[in-house]
């Protein structure tokens, strides 16, 4: 039985070198990358989120934990992603305007790459016009919008409106902690998924046949 607690303690206190070492050791022991991600890193980030909400920790602590999580996921990436030889489709993914959260977006990118997509990372704080420009210049099949703040969810609607008016044929998928299927329906996006793995399945299902 693997003990993920040591990894979680290191991640929560932002110890990047220690997180890297423990993740490497767990992989060497044959622990699945998916389990290290879900039962170690994501679990620790959820705890940080709860403490942040309860005002027990503040932005600097959340940032160092997020940095350690990024380092850990970077090591896991090649194990989570077995890129297909030929891309099944092209996707643009970004976090919407006003929003700087990118950990979930980065996981969605990994899962899409794992499903065989060529992914262009638009980054964070992405303006609606930028999504349109990238969708058109790359001839993308999918545009993915991520938002973690209730205050930035309206940026999703703006992005959908600008892309529809701009005439891109890309299917628009959305996700992020505060986002729901009914919000997706209300803004006319093509699909919603609650997590990164489901986002890859959704994107595949929306490809032209
Ligand atoms: Co922020 N933050 N944060 N934060 N932060 C939340 C989101 C919050 C819920 C914390 C809380 O109060 N409990 C809260 C939002 C409240 C709300 O709006 N309802 C909050 C707040 C308030 C803020 C600030 C306003 C705080 C402040 O400054 N006072 C500020 C805003 C900055 C900005 O964006 N303009 C802020 C800042 C930050 C940090 C910079 C410190 C840091 C971000 C670092 C980074 O991303 N590089 C941060 C973090 C880390 C969090 C929490 C703790 C963790 C978020 C995270 O990475 N989760 C978060 C609390 C929480 O969620 N528990 C919180 C792990 C990640 C894997 O999950 O992103 O949900 P998530 O992604 C999931 C799914 O949602 C889905 O798949 C992923 C995995 O399966 N998914 C998609 C995501 N995108 C998708 C797209 C898809 C499909 C699925 O299709 C395209």
PDB file of C-alpha atoms and ligand atoms in Angstrom:
ATOM      1  CA  UNK A   1       0.000   0.000   0.000  1.00  0.00           C
ATOM      2  CA  UNK A   2       1.553   3.283  -1.110  1.00  0.00           C
ATOM      3  CA  UNK A   3       1.569   6.109   1.372  1.00  0.00           C
ATOM      4  CA  UNK A   4       0.769   9.344  -0.439  1.00  0.00           C
ATOM      5  CA  UNK A   5       0.929  11.422   2.748  1.00  0.00           C
ATOM      6  CA  UNK A   6       4.633  12.250   2.422  1.00  0.00           C
ATOM      7  CA  UNK A   7       4.038  13.540  -1.091  1.00  0.00           C
ATOM      8  CA  UNK A   8       1.028  15.561   0.041  1.00  0.00           C
ATOM      9  CA  UNK A   9       2.933  17.177   2.912  1.00  0.00           C
ATOM     10  CA  UNK A  10       5.793  18.124   0.569  1.00  0.00           C
ATOM     11  CA  UNK A  11       3.392  19.561  -2.011  1.00  0.00           C
ATOM     12  CA  UNK A  12       1.338  21.530   0.499  1.00  0.00           C
ATOM     13  CA  UNK A  13       4.495  23.141   1.856  1.00  0.00           C
ATOM     14  CA  UNK A  14       5.722  23.900  -1.673  1.00  0.00           C
ATOM     15  CA  UNK A  15       8.899  21.813  -1.533  1.00  0.00           C
ATOM     16  CA  UNK A  16       9.532  21.434  -5.248  1.00  0.00           C
ATOM     17  CA  UNK A  17      12.718  19.354  -5.040  1.00  0.00           C
ATOM     18  CA  UNK A  18      11.103  16.981  -2.557  1.00  0.00           C
ATOM     19  CA  UNK A  19       7.956  16.629  -4.661  1.00  0.00           C
ATOM     20  CA  UNK A  20      10.102  15.849  -7.705  1.00  0.00           C
ATOM     21  CA  UNK A  21      12.072  13.245  -5.774  1.00  0.00           C
ATOM     22  CA  UNK A  22       9.011  11.523  -4.285  1.00  0.00           C
ATOM     23  CA  UNK A  23       7.112  11.487  -7.580  1.00  0.00           C
ATOM     24  CA  UNK A  24      10.182   9.939  -9.240  1.00  0.00           C
ATOM     25  CA  UNK A  25      10.462   7.321  -6.505  1.00  0.00           C
ATOM     26  CA  UNK A  26       6.778   6.412  -6.702  1.00  0.00           C
ATOM     27  CA  UNK A  27       7.019   5.994 -10.487  1.00  0.00           C
ATOM     28  CA  UNK A  28      10.133   3.840 -10.036  1.00  0.00           C
ATOM     29  CA  UNK A  29       8.144   1.672  -7.589  1.00  0.00           C
ATOM     30  CA  UNK A  30       5.576   1.114 -10.328  1.00  0.00           C
ATOM     31  CA  UNK A  31       2.831   3.317  -8.890  1.00  0.00           C
ATOM     32  CA  UNK A  32       0.516   4.508 -11.671  1.00  0.00           C
ATOM     33  CA  UNK A  33       0.951   8.137 -12.746  1.00  0.00           C
ATOM     34  CA  UNK A  34      -2.835   8.553 -12.595  1.00  0.00           C
ATOM     35  CA  UNK A  35      -2.859   7.494  -8.916  1.00  0.00           C
ATOM     36  CA  UNK A  36       0.050   9.789  -8.054  1.00  0.00           C
ATOM     37  CA  UNK A  37      -1.861  12.641  -9.681  1.00  0.00           C
ATOM     38  CA  UNK A  38      -5.272  11.941  -8.194  1.00  0.00           C
ATOM     39  CA  UNK A  39      -4.474  10.535  -4.759  1.00  0.00           C
ATOM     40  CA  UNK A  40      -1.358  12.619  -4.186  1.00  0.00           C
ATOM     41  CA  UNK A  41      -1.151  15.968  -5.976  1.00  0.00           C
ATOM     42  CA  UNK A  42      -4.851  16.688  -6.615  1.00  0.00           C
ATOM     43  CA  UNK A  43      -5.839  15.562  -3.145  1.00  0.00           C
ATOM     44  CA  UNK A  44      -3.237  17.894  -1.619  1.00  0.00           C
ATOM     45  CA  UNK A  45      -4.419  20.791  -3.809  1.00  0.00           C
ATOM     46  CA  UNK A  46      -8.007  20.200  -2.678  1.00  0.00           C
ATOM     47  CA  UNK A  47      -6.899  20.414   0.940  1.00  0.00           C
ATOM     48  CA  UNK A  48      -5.062  23.651   0.188  1.00  0.00           C
ATOM     49  CA  UNK A  49      -8.232  24.961  -1.470  1.00  0.00           C
ATOM     50  CA  UNK A  50     -10.334  24.157   1.597  1.00  0.00           C
ATOM     51  CA  UNK A  51      -7.858  25.876   3.905  1.00  0.00           C
ATOM     52  CA  UNK A  52      -7.699  28.871   1.565  1.00  0.00           C
ATOM     53  CA  UNK A  53     -11.471  29.165   1.679  1.00  0.00           C
ATOM     54  CA  UNK A  54     -11.419  28.952   5.478  1.00  0.00           C
ATOM     55  CA  UNK A  55      -8.786  31.733   5.615  1.00  0.00           C
ATOM     56  CA  UNK A  56      -6.304  29.345   7.215  1.00  0.00           C
ATOM     57  CA  UNK A  57      -3.771  29.870   4.401  1.00  0.00           C
ATOM     58  CA  UNK A  58      -3.364  32.781   2.000  1.00  0.00           C
ATOM     59  CA  UNK A  59      -2.374  33.458  -1.624  1.00  0.00           C
ATOM     60  CA  UNK A  60       1.425  33.024  -1.114  1.00  0.00           C
ATOM     61  CA  UNK A  61       0.931  29.561   0.424  1.00  0.00           C
ATOM     62  CA  UNK A  62      -1.456  28.599  -2.375  1.00  0.00           C
ATOM     63  CA  UNK A  63       1.058  29.806  -4.947  1.00  0.00           C
ATOM     64  CA  UNK A  64       3.953  27.762  -3.577  1.00  0.00           C
ATOM     65  CA  UNK A  65       1.729  24.673  -3.422  1.00  0.00           C
ATOM     66  CA  UNK A  66       0.581  25.331  -7.000  1.00  0.00           C
ATOM     67  CA  UNK A  67       4.216  25.644  -8.116  1.00  0.00           C
ATOM     68  CA  UNK A  68       5.054  22.314  -6.471  1.00  0.00           C
ATOM     69  CA  UNK A  69       2.000  20.740  -8.093  1.00  0.00           C
ATOM     70  CA  UNK A  70       3.109  21.994 -11.502  1.00  0.00           C
ATOM     71  CA  UNK A  71       6.569  20.510 -10.983  1.00  0.00           C
ATOM     72  CA  UNK A  72       5.054  17.149 -10.022  1.00  0.00           C
ATOM     73  CA  UNK A  73       2.643  17.081 -12.954  1.00  0.00           C
ATOM     74  CA  UNK A  74       5.485  17.944 -15.356  1.00  0.00           C
ATOM     75  CA  UNK A  75       7.243  14.730 -14.283  1.00  0.00           C
ATOM     76  CA  UNK A  76       4.011  12.762 -14.662  1.00  0.00           C
ATOM     77  CA  UNK A  77       3.208  14.216 -18.082  1.00  0.00           C
ATOM     78  CA  UNK A  78       5.116  11.731 -20.268  1.00  0.00           C
ATOM     79  CA  UNK A  79       3.535   8.891 -18.284  1.00  0.00           C
ATOM     80  CA  UNK A  80       0.023  10.286 -18.673  1.00  0.00           C
ATOM     81  CA  UNK A  81       0.447  11.174 -22.310  1.00  0.00           C
ATOM     82  CA  UNK A  82       1.168   8.573 -24.928  1.00  0.00           C
ATOM     83  CA  UNK A  83       0.897  10.824 -27.923  1.00  0.00           C
ATOM     84  CA  UNK A  84      -0.621   9.291 -31.038  1.00  0.00           C
ATOM     85  CA  UNK A  85       1.550   9.116 -34.168  1.00  0.00           C
ATOM     86  CA  UNK A  86      -0.848  11.260 -36.189  1.00  0.00           C
ATOM     87  CA  UNK A  87      -2.924  13.976 -34.543  1.00  0.00           C
ATOM     88  CA  UNK A  88      -6.644  13.184 -34.492  1.00  0.00           C
ATOM     89  CA  UNK A  89      -7.477  16.880 -34.455  1.00  0.00           C
ATOM     90  CA  UNK A  90      -6.309  20.328 -33.415  1.00  0.00           C
ATOM     91  CA  UNK A  91      -7.374  22.049 -30.192  1.00  0.00           C
ATOM     92  CA  UNK A  92      -6.805  25.495 -28.722  1.00  0.00           C
ATOM     93  CA  UNK A  93      -7.111  25.623 -24.933  1.00  0.00           C
ATOM     94  CA  UNK A  94      -6.929  28.631 -22.643  1.00  0.00           C
ATOM     95  CA  UNK A  95      -8.114  30.173 -19.406  1.00  0.00           C
ATOM     96  CA  UNK A  96     -10.561  32.991 -20.058  1.00  0.00           C
ATOM     97  CA  UNK A  97      -9.978  36.713 -19.657  1.00  0.00           C
ATOM     98  CA  UNK A  98      -9.405  37.887 -16.090  1.00  0.00           C
ATOM     99  CA  UNK A  99      -8.567  34.402 -14.840  1.00  0.00           C
ATOM    100  CA  UNK A 100      -5.039  33.245 -14.012  1.00  0.00           C
ATOM    101  CA  UNK A 101      -5.754  29.688 -12.819  1.00  0.00           C
ATOM    102  CA  UNK A 102      -3.986  27.242 -15.106  1.00  0.00           C
ATOM    103  CA  UNK A 103      -3.478  23.931 -13.315  1.00  0.00           C
ATOM    104  CA  UNK A 104      -6.793  22.453 -14.488  1.00  0.00           C
ATOM    105  CA  UNK A 105      -6.255  23.800 -18.007  1.00  0.00           C
ATOM    106  CA  UNK A 106      -2.819  22.171 -18.104  1.00  0.00           C
ATOM    107  CA  UNK A 107      -4.326  18.836 -17.077  1.00  0.00           C
ATOM    108  CA  UNK A 108      -6.935  19.141 -19.819  1.00  0.00           C
ATOM    109  CA  UNK A 109      -4.086  19.762 -22.289  1.00  0.00           C
ATOM    110  CA  UNK A 110      -2.278  16.626 -21.110  1.00  0.00           C
ATOM    111  CA  UNK A 111      -5.415  14.514 -21.479  1.00  0.00           C
ATOM    112  CA  UNK A 112      -6.154  15.905 -24.949  1.00  0.00           C
ATOM    113  CA  UNK A 113      -2.582  15.187 -26.016  1.00  0.00           C
ATOM    114  CA  UNK A 114      -2.991  11.710 -24.586  1.00  0.00           C
ATOM    115  CA  UNK A 115      -6.104  11.299 -26.740  1.00  0.00           C
ATOM    116  CA  UNK A 116      -4.050  12.222 -29.822  1.00  0.00           C
ATOM    117  CA  UNK A 117      -4.832  15.918 -30.248  1.00  0.00           C
ATOM    118  CA  UNK A 118      -2.319  18.525 -31.306  1.00  0.00           C
ATOM    119  CA  UNK A 119      -2.885  21.204 -28.661  1.00  0.00           C
ATOM    120  CA  UNK A 120      -2.040  24.885 -28.817  1.00  0.00           C
ATOM    121  CA  UNK A 121      -1.872  26.332 -25.299  1.00  0.00           C
ATOM    122  CA  UNK A 122      -3.334  29.852 -25.427  1.00  0.00           C
ATOM    123  CA  UNK A 123      -2.263  30.498 -21.833  1.00  0.00           C
ATOM    124  CA  UNK A 124      -4.205  32.388 -19.196  1.00  0.00           C
ATOM    125  CA  UNK A 125      -6.190  35.645 -19.199  1.00  0.00           C
ATOM    126  CA  UNK A 126      -7.072  35.062 -22.843  1.00  0.00           C
ATOM    127  CA  UNK A 127      -9.289  37.650 -24.552  1.00  0.00           C
ATOM    128  CA  UNK A 128     -12.262  36.440 -26.628  1.00  0.00           C
ATOM    129  CA  UNK A 129     -10.718  37.900 -29.797  1.00  0.00           C
ATOM    130  CA  UNK A 130      -7.517  35.946 -29.163  1.00  0.00           C
ATOM    131  CA  UNK A 131      -9.448  32.658 -29.018  1.00  0.00           C
ATOM    132  CA  UNK A 132     -11.087  33.543 -32.344  1.00  0.00           C
ATOM    133  CA  UNK A 133      -7.782  34.531 -33.942  1.00  0.00           C
ATOM    134  CA  UNK A 134      -6.083  31.287 -32.820  1.00  0.00           C
ATOM    135  CA  UNK A 135      -9.045  29.115 -33.839  1.00  0.00           C
ATOM    136  CA  UNK A 136      -8.977  30.600 -37.326  1.00  0.00           C
ATOM    137  CA  UNK A 137      -5.230  30.735 -37.875  1.00  0.00           C
ATOM    138  CA  UNK A 138      -4.786  27.122 -36.737  1.00  0.00           C
ATOM    139  CA  UNK A 139      -7.983  25.876 -38.331  1.00  0.00           C
ATOM    140  CA  UNK A 140      -8.823  24.277 -34.987  1.00  0.00           C
ATOM    141  CA  UNK A 141     -11.475  21.597 -34.516  1.00  0.00           C
ATOM    142  CA  UNK A 142     -11.906  22.331 -30.811  1.00  0.00           C
ATOM    143  CA  UNK A 143     -11.575  25.436 -28.643  1.00  0.00           C
ATOM    144  CA  UNK A 144     -11.511  24.761 -24.888  1.00  0.00           C
ATOM    145  CA  UNK A 145     -12.275  27.458 -22.337  1.00  0.00           C
ATOM    146  CA  UNK A 146     -11.382  27.092 -18.674  1.00  0.00           C
ATOM    147  CA  UNK A 147     -12.601  29.321 -15.804  1.00  0.00           C
ATOM    148  CA  UNK A 148     -12.115  28.916 -12.063  1.00  0.00           C
ATOM    149  CA  UNK A 149     -13.779  32.077 -10.820  1.00  0.00           C
ATOM    150  CA  UNK A 150     -17.479  32.850 -10.812  1.00  0.00           C
ATOM    151  CA  UNK A 151     -16.460  36.397 -11.756  1.00  0.00           C
ATOM    152  CA  UNK A 152     -14.743  35.226 -14.959  1.00  0.00           C
ATOM    153  CA  UNK A 153     -17.501  32.901 -16.153  1.00  0.00           C
ATOM    154  CA  UNK A 154     -19.089  35.763 -18.153  1.00  0.00           C
ATOM    155  CA  UNK A 155     -15.808  35.892 -20.143  1.00  0.00           C
ATOM    156  CA  UNK A 156     -16.779  32.440 -21.404  1.00  0.00           C
ATOM    157  CA  UNK A 157     -20.000  33.806 -22.811  1.00  0.00           C
ATOM    158  CA  UNK A 158     -18.105  36.681 -24.470  1.00  0.00           C
ATOM    159  CA  UNK A 159     -15.646  34.224 -25.998  1.00  0.00           C
ATOM    160  CA  UNK A 160     -18.471  32.026 -27.317  1.00  0.00           C
ATOM    161  CA  UNK A 161     -20.269  35.084 -28.773  1.00  0.00           C
ATOM    162  CA  UNK A 162     -17.127  36.471 -30.433  1.00  0.00           C
ATOM    163  CA  UNK A 163     -16.240  33.079 -31.909  1.00  0.00           C
ATOM    164  CA  UNK A 164     -19.771  32.492 -33.223  1.00  0.00           C
ATOM    165  CA  UNK A 165     -19.874  35.969 -34.762  1.00  0.00           C
ATOM    166  CA  UNK A 166     -16.355  35.514 -36.155  1.00  0.00           C
ATOM    167  CA  UNK A 167     -17.491  32.445 -38.047  1.00  0.00           C
ATOM    168  CA  UNK A 168     -15.104  29.775 -36.744  1.00  0.00           C
ATOM    169  CA  UNK A 169     -16.332  26.226 -37.249  1.00  0.00           C
ATOM    170  CA  UNK A 170     -14.497  24.968 -34.151  1.00  0.00           C
ATOM    171  CA  UNK A 171     -16.594  23.273 -31.478  1.00  0.00           C
ATOM    172  CA  UNK A 172     -16.376  25.089 -28.156  1.00  0.00           C
ATOM    173  CA  UNK A 173     -16.024  23.121 -24.927  1.00  0.00           C
ATOM    174  CA  UNK A 174     -15.934  24.579 -21.443  1.00  0.00           C
ATOM    175  CA  UNK A 175     -15.002  23.500 -17.928  1.00  0.00           C
ATOM    176  CA  UNK A 176     -13.635  24.543 -14.545  1.00  0.00           C
ATOM    177  CA  UNK A 177     -14.790  24.224 -10.958  1.00  0.00           C
ATOM    178  CA  UNK A 178     -17.743  26.691 -11.025  1.00  0.00           C
ATOM    179  CA  UNK A 179     -18.930  25.710 -14.525  1.00  0.00           C
ATOM    180  CA  UNK A 180     -21.991  23.493 -15.045  1.00  0.00           C
ATOM    181  CA  UNK A 181     -23.871  21.840 -17.889  1.00  0.00           C
ATOM    182  CA  UNK A 182     -26.728  24.299 -17.481  1.00  0.00           C
ATOM    183  CA  UNK A 183     -24.299  27.233 -17.762  1.00  0.00           C
ATOM    184  CA  UNK A 184     -22.911  25.612 -20.908  1.00  0.00           C
ATOM    185  CA  UNK A 185     -26.424  25.356 -22.347  1.00  0.00           C
ATOM    186  CA  UNK A 186     -27.216  28.948 -21.394  1.00  0.00           C
ATOM    187  CA  UNK A 187     -24.228  30.404 -23.282  1.00  0.00           C
ATOM    188  CA  UNK A 188     -24.537  28.124 -26.306  1.00  0.00           C
ATOM    189  CA  UNK A 189     -21.215  26.283 -25.977  1.00  0.00           C
ATOM    190  CA  UNK A 190     -21.017  22.857 -27.625  1.00  0.00           C
ATOM    191  CA  UNK A 191     -20.104  20.870 -24.546  1.00  0.00           C
ATOM    192  CA  UNK A 192     -19.164  20.845 -20.869  1.00  0.00           C
ATOM    193  CA  UNK A 193     -17.071  18.377 -18.949  1.00  0.00           C
ATOM    194  CA  UNK A 194     -16.424  18.196 -15.234  1.00  0.00           C
ATOM    195  CA  UNK A 195     -12.850  16.931 -15.436  1.00  0.00           C
ATOM    196  CA  UNK A 196      -9.851  16.614 -17.699  1.00  0.00           C
ATOM    197  CA  UNK A 197     -10.371  12.982 -18.696  1.00  0.00           C
ATOM    198  CA  UNK A 198     -14.005  13.654 -19.642  1.00  0.00           C
ATOM    199  CA  UNK A 199     -12.871  16.730 -21.607  1.00  0.00           C
ATOM    200  CA  UNK A 200     -10.734  14.515 -23.859  1.00  0.00           C
ATOM    201  CA  UNK A 201     -13.660  12.135 -24.455  1.00  0.00           C
ATOM    202  CA  UNK A 202     -15.964  15.059 -25.171  1.00  0.00           C
ATOM    203  CA  UNK A 203     -13.488  16.594 -27.631  1.00  0.00           C
ATOM    204  CA  UNK A 204     -13.136  13.275 -29.464  1.00  0.00           C
ATOM    205  CA  UNK A 205     -16.923  12.931 -29.689  1.00  0.00           C
ATOM    206  CA  UNK A 206     -17.210  16.400 -31.257  1.00  0.00           C
ATOM    207  CA  UNK A 207     -14.738  15.754 -34.081  1.00  0.00           C
ATOM    208  CA  UNK A 208     -16.226  15.644 -37.582  1.00  0.00           C
ATOM    209  CA  UNK A 209     -16.710  12.031 -38.715  1.00  0.00           C
TER     210      UNK A 209
HETATM  211 CO1  LIG B   1      -7.642  30.779  -6.647  1.00  0.00          CO
HETATM  212  N1  LIG B   1      -9.552  30.598  -6.222  1.00  0.00           N
HETATM  213  N2  LIG B   1      -7.824  32.722  -6.612  1.00  0.00           N
HETATM  214  N3  LIG B   1      -5.721  30.777  -6.858  1.00  0.00           N
HETATM  215  N4  LIG B   1      -7.682  28.924  -6.258  1.00  0.00           N
HETATM  216  C1  LIG B   1     -10.111  29.241  -6.215  1.00  0.00           C
HETATM  217  C2  LIG B   1     -10.624  28.864  -7.592  1.00  0.00           C
HETATM  218  C3  LIG B   1     -11.265  29.370  -5.120  1.00  0.00           C
HETATM  219  C4  LIG B   1     -12.417  28.369  -5.335  1.00  0.00           C
HETATM  220  C5  LIG B   1     -10.642  29.257  -3.713  1.00  0.00           C
HETATM  221  C6  LIG B   1     -11.685  29.327  -2.612  1.00  0.00           C
HETATM  222  O1  LIG B   1     -12.139  30.389  -2.266  1.00  0.00           O
HETATM  223  N5  LIG B   1     -12.053  28.190  -2.086  1.00  0.00           N
HETATM  224  C7  LIG B   1     -11.686  30.877  -5.320  1.00  0.00           C
HETATM  225  C8  LIG B   1     -12.797  31.134  -6.355  1.00  0.00           C
HETATM  226  C9  LIG B   1     -14.122  31.476  -5.721  1.00  0.00           C
HETATM  227  C10 LIG B   1     -15.153  31.642  -6.787  1.00  0.00           C
HETATM  228  O2  LIG B   1     -15.032  32.427  -7.677  1.00  0.00           O
HETATM  229  N6  LIG B   1     -16.194  30.829  -6.676  1.00  0.00           N
HETATM  230  C11 LIG B   1     -10.361  31.511  -5.726  1.00  0.00           C
HETATM  231  C12 LIG B   1     -10.064  32.896  -5.612  1.00  0.00           C
HETATM  232  C13 LIG B   1     -11.128  33.745  -4.926  1.00  0.00           C
HETATM  233  C14 LIG B   1      -8.866  33.463  -6.082  1.00  0.00           C
HETATM  234  C15 LIG B   1      -8.434  34.946  -6.052  1.00  0.00           C
HETATM  235  C16 LIG B   1      -9.540  35.946  -6.396  1.00  0.00           C
HETATM  236  C17 LIG B   1      -7.847  35.159  -4.630  1.00  0.00           C
HETATM  237  C18 LIG B   1      -7.416  36.569  -4.339  1.00  0.00           C
HETATM  238  O3  LIG B   1      -6.545  37.102  -4.979  1.00  0.00           O
HETATM  239  N7  LIG B   1      -8.085  37.118  -3.375  1.00  0.00           N
HETATM  240  C19 LIG B   1      -7.274  34.980  -7.073  1.00  0.00           C
HETATM  241  C20 LIG B   1      -7.753  35.276  -8.504  1.00  0.00           C
HETATM  242  C21 LIG B   1      -6.611  35.453  -9.468  1.00  0.00           C
HETATM  243  C22 LIG B   1      -7.119  35.467 -10.924  1.00  0.00           C
HETATM  244  O4  LIG B   1      -7.290  34.432 -11.510  1.00  0.00           O
HETATM  245  N8  LIG B   1      -7.376  36.664 -11.441  1.00  0.00           N
HETATM  246  C23 LIG B   1      -6.790  33.557  -6.994  1.00  0.00           C
HETATM  247  C24 LIG B   1      -5.463  33.200  -7.182  1.00  0.00           C
HETATM  248  C25 LIG B   1      -4.978  31.907  -7.087  1.00  0.00           C
HETATM  249  C26 LIG B   1      -3.500  31.562  -7.186  1.00  0.00           C
HETATM  250  C27 LIG B   1      -2.733  32.413  -8.221  1.00  0.00           C
HETATM  251  C28 LIG B   1      -2.892  31.784  -5.816  1.00  0.00           C
HETATM  252  C29 LIG B   1      -3.554  30.036  -7.479  1.00  0.00           C
HETATM  253  C30 LIG B   1      -3.522  29.692  -8.988  1.00  0.00           C
HETATM  254  C31 LIG B   1      -2.185  29.166  -9.448  1.00  0.00           C
HETATM  255  C32 LIG B   1      -2.278  28.592 -10.829  1.00  0.00           C
HETATM  256  O5  LIG B   1      -3.290  28.098 -11.314  1.00  0.00           O
HETATM  257  N9  LIG B   1      -1.148  28.650 -11.494  1.00  0.00           N
HETATM  258  C33 LIG B   1      -4.942  29.659  -6.974  1.00  0.00           C
HETATM  259  C34 LIG B   1      -5.360  28.325  -6.689  1.00  0.00           C
HETATM  260  C35 LIG B   1      -4.304  27.253  -6.824  1.00  0.00           C
HETATM  261  C36 LIG B   1      -6.683  28.008  -6.299  1.00  0.00           C
HETATM  262  C37 LIG B   1      -7.260  26.667  -5.799  1.00  0.00           C
HETATM  263  C38 LIG B   1      -6.752  26.480  -4.360  1.00  0.00           C
HETATM  264  C39 LIG B   1      -6.912  25.425  -6.590  1.00  0.00           C
HETATM  265  C40 LIG B   1      -7.260  25.511  -8.060  1.00  0.00           C
HETATM  266  C41 LIG B   1      -6.664  24.321  -8.755  1.00  0.00           C
HETATM  267  O6  LIG B   1      -5.634  24.441  -9.398  1.00  0.00           O
HETATM  268  N10 LIG B   1      -7.268  23.125  -8.550  1.00  0.00           N
HETATM  269  C42 LIG B   1      -8.817  26.932  -5.877  1.00  0.00           C
HETATM  270  C43 LIG B   1      -9.621  26.177  -4.833  1.00  0.00           C
HETATM  271  C44 LIG B   1     -10.061  24.820  -5.354  1.00  0.00           C
HETATM  272  O7  LIG B   1     -10.401  24.669  -6.514  1.00  0.00           O
HETATM  273  N11 LIG B   1     -10.110  23.844  -4.499  1.00  0.00           N
HETATM  274  C45 LIG B   1      -8.901  28.396  -5.992  1.00  0.00           C
HETATM  275  C46 LIG B   1      -6.748  21.873  -9.099  1.00  0.00           C
HETATM  276  C47 LIG B   1      -7.212  21.780 -10.576  1.00  0.00           C
HETATM  277  C48 LIG B   1      -6.699  20.487 -11.169  1.00  0.00           C
HETATM  278  O8  LIG B   1      -8.625  21.754 -10.578  1.00  0.00           O
HETATM  279  O9  LIG B   1      -8.766  23.866 -11.956  1.00  0.00           O
HETATM  280  O10 LIG B   1     -10.880  22.785 -10.981  1.00  0.00           O
HETATM  281  P1  LIG B   1      -9.508  22.663 -11.544  1.00  0.00           P
HETATM  282  O11 LIG B   1      -9.599  21.769 -12.891  1.00  0.00           O
HETATM  283  C49 LIG B   1     -10.324  20.555 -12.942  1.00  0.00           C
HETATM  284  C50 LIG B   1     -11.769  20.724 -13.418  1.00  0.00           C
HETATM  285  O12 LIG B   1     -12.357  21.936 -13.023  1.00  0.00           O
HETATM  286  C51 LIG B   1     -11.686  20.535 -14.886  1.00  0.00           C
HETATM  287  O13 LIG B   1     -10.601  19.611 -15.059  1.00  0.00           O
HETATM  288  C52 LIG B   1      -9.617  19.773 -14.036  1.00  0.00           C
HETATM  289  C53 LIG B   1      -9.100  18.445 -13.544  1.00  0.00           C
HETATM  290  O14 LIG B   1      -9.850  17.353 -13.820  1.00  0.00           O
HETATM  291  N12 LIG B   1     -11.431  21.640 -15.794  1.00  0.00           N
HETATM  292  C54 LIG B   1     -11.875  21.573 -17.077  1.00  0.00           C
HETATM  293  C55 LIG B   1     -10.750  22.787 -15.639  1.00  0.00           C
HETATM  294  N13 LIG B   1     -10.753  23.487 -16.778  1.00  0.00           N
HETATM  295  C56 LIG B   1     -11.414  22.762 -17.686  1.00  0.00           C
HETATM  296  C57 LIG B   1     -11.690  22.998 -19.046  1.00  0.00           C
HETATM  297  C58 LIG B   1     -12.420  22.037 -19.744  1.00  0.00           C
HETATM  298  C59 LIG B   1     -12.885  20.888 -19.112  1.00  0.00           C
HETATM  299  C60 LIG B   1     -12.615  20.625 -17.776  1.00  0.00           C
HETATM  300  O15 LIG B   1     -12.721  22.155 -21.044  1.00  0.00           O
HETATM  301  C61 LIG B   1     -12.054  23.118 -21.804  1.00  0.00           C
END
